[in-house]
Coordinates of C-alpha atoms in Angstrom, one line a residue:
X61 CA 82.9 133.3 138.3
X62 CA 82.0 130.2 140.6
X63 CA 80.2 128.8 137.9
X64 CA 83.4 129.3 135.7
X65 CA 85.0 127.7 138.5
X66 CA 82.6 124.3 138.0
X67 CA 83.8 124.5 134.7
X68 CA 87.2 124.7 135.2
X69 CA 86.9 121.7 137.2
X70 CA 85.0 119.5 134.6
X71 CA 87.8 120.4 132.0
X72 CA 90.6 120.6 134.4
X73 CA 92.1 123.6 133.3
X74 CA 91.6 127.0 133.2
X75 CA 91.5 128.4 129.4
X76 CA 88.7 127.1 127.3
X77 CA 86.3 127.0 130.1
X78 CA 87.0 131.0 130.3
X79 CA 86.7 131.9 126.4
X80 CA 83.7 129.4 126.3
X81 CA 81.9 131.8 129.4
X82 CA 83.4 135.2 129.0
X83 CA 83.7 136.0 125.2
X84 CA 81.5 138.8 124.5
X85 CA 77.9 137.7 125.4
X86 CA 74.8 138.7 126.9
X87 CA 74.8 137.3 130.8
X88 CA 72.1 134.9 129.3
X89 CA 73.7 133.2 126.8
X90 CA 76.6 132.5 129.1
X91 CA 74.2 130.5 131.4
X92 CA 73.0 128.7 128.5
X93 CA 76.3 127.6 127.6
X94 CA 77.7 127.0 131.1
X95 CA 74.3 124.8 131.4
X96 CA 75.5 122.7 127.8
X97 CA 79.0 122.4 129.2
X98 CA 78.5 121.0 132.7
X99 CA 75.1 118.9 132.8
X100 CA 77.0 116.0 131.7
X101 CA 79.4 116.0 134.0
X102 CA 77.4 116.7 137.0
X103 CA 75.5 114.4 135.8
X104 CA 78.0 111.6 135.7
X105 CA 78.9 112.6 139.2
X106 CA 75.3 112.0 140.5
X107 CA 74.6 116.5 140.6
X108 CA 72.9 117.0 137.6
X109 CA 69.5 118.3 139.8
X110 CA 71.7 120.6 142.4
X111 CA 73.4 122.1 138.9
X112 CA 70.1 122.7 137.3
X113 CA 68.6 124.4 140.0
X114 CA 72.0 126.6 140.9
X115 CA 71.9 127.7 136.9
X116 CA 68.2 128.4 137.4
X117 CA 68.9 130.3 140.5
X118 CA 71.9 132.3 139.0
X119 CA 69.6 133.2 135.6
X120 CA 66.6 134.8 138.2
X121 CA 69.8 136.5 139.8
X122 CA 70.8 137.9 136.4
X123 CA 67.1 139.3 136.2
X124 CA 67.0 140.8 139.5
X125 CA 70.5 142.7 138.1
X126 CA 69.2 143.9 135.1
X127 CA 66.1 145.6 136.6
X128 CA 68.9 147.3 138.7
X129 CA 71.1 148.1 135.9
X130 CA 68.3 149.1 133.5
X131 CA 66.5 151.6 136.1
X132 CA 66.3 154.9 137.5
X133 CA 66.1 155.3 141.4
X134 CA 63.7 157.8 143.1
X135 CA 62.3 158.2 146.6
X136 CA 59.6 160.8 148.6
X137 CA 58.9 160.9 152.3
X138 CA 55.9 159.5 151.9
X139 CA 56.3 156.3 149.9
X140 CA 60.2 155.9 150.2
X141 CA 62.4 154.4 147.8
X142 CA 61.8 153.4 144.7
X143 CA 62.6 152.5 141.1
X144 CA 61.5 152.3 137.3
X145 CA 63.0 149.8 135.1
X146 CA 63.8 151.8 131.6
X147 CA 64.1 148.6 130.3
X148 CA 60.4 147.8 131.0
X149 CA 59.3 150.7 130.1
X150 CA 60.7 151.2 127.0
X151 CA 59.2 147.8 126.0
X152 CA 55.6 149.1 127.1
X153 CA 53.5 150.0 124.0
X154 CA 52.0 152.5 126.1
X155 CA 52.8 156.1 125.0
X156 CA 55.4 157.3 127.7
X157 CA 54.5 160.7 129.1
X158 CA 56.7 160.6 132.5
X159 CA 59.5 158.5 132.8
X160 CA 58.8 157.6 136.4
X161 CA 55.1 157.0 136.2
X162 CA 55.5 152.8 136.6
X163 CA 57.5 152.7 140.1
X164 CA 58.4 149.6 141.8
X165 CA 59.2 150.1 145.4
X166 CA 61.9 148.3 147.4
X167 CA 62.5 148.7 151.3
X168 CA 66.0 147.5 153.6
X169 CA 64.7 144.1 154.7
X170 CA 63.8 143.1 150.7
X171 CA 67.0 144.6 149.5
X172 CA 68.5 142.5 152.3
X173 CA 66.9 139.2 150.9
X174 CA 67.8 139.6 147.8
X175 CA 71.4 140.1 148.5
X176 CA 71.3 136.9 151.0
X177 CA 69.4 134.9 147.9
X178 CA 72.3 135.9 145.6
X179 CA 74.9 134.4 148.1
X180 CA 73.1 131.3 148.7
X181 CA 73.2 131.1 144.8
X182 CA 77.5 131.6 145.1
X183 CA 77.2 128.9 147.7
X184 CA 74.9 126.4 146.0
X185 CA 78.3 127.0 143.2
X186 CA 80.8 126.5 145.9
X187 CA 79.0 123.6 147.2
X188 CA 78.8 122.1 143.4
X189 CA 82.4 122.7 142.8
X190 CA 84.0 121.0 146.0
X191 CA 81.5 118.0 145.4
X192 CA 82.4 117.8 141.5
X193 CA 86.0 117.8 142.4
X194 CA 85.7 115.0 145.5
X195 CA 83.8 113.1 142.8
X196 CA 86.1 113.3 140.6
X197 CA 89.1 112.4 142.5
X198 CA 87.6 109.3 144.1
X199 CA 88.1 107.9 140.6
X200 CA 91.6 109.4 139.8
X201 CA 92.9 109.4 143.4
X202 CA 90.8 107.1 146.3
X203 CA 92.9 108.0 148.8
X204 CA 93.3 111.7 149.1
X205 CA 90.0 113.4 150.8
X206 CA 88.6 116.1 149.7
X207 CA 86.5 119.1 151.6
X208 CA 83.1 119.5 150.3
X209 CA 81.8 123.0 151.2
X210 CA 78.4 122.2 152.6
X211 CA 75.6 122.6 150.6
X212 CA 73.6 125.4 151.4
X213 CA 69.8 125.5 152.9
X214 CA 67.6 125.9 150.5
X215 CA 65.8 129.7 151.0
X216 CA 63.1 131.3 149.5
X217 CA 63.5 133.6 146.2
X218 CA 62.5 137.4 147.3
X219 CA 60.4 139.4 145.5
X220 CA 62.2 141.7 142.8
X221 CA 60.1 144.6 144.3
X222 CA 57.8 145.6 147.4

């Protein structure tokens, strides 16, 4: 939705920018063409690296989702929690004997990171929004200001699994 939200900016309106992003299409396709519609712009307005990396960022969140969408949970005493990706499996040429043979193990403190990467990815949008928009404006308007939300610090991707 924030990245909708850059759009809606570049256009200026709300309509096209939503069919263009929320039609039916896989989660990647919609980055690639959020990525076609607003590198030109944020280029213009001197973003075009912040957007690239925020897209970037937002596709590895779409794969840390879809191991989480596509997966079956398990956990034991001994080894805790854990999870197979169906998806993954499935793809495996491997003949599959036991569906939870292949686990991938996640703990509090990764889960944690991953959920604090995501929202520095909604804040790297929120950032590129406010500063598309002040851009912007400084050419229609000079005199009204314009909050920028700050950019976020850059952090470190987690790992999608322990």
């Amino acid at each position: 939705v924030l990245m909708l939200a850059c759009l809606v900016s570049v256009e200026g309106q709300t309509d096209l920018p939503t069919r263009l992003l929320f039609k039916r299409m896989s989660a990647e396709k919609r980055i690639k063409e959020a990525k076609k519609a607003l590198l030109p712009d944020f280029k213009k307005a001197g973003l075009e690296a912040e957007m690239r990396e925020a897209l970037n960022d937002v596709n590895w969140c779409r794969k840390l989702r879809n191991q989480y969408a596509h997966c079956q949970w398990g956990w034991t005493k001994p080894l805790g929690l854990f999870f197979v990706n169906l998806e993954d499996l499935a793809e495996d040429p491997a003949l599959i004997v036991k569906v939870m043979n292949k686990p991938l193990y996640v703990d509090v403190p990764l889960l944690t990171a991953q959920e604090e990467y995501c929202n520095y990815v909604r804040e790297q949008f929120m950032h590129l929004q406010t500063a598309y928009e002040a851009w912007d404006r400084k050419f229609s308007t000079p005199k009204l200001a314009r909050y920028i939300f700050p950019k976020p610090p850059k952090i470190a991707r987690p790992n999608f699994s322990n």
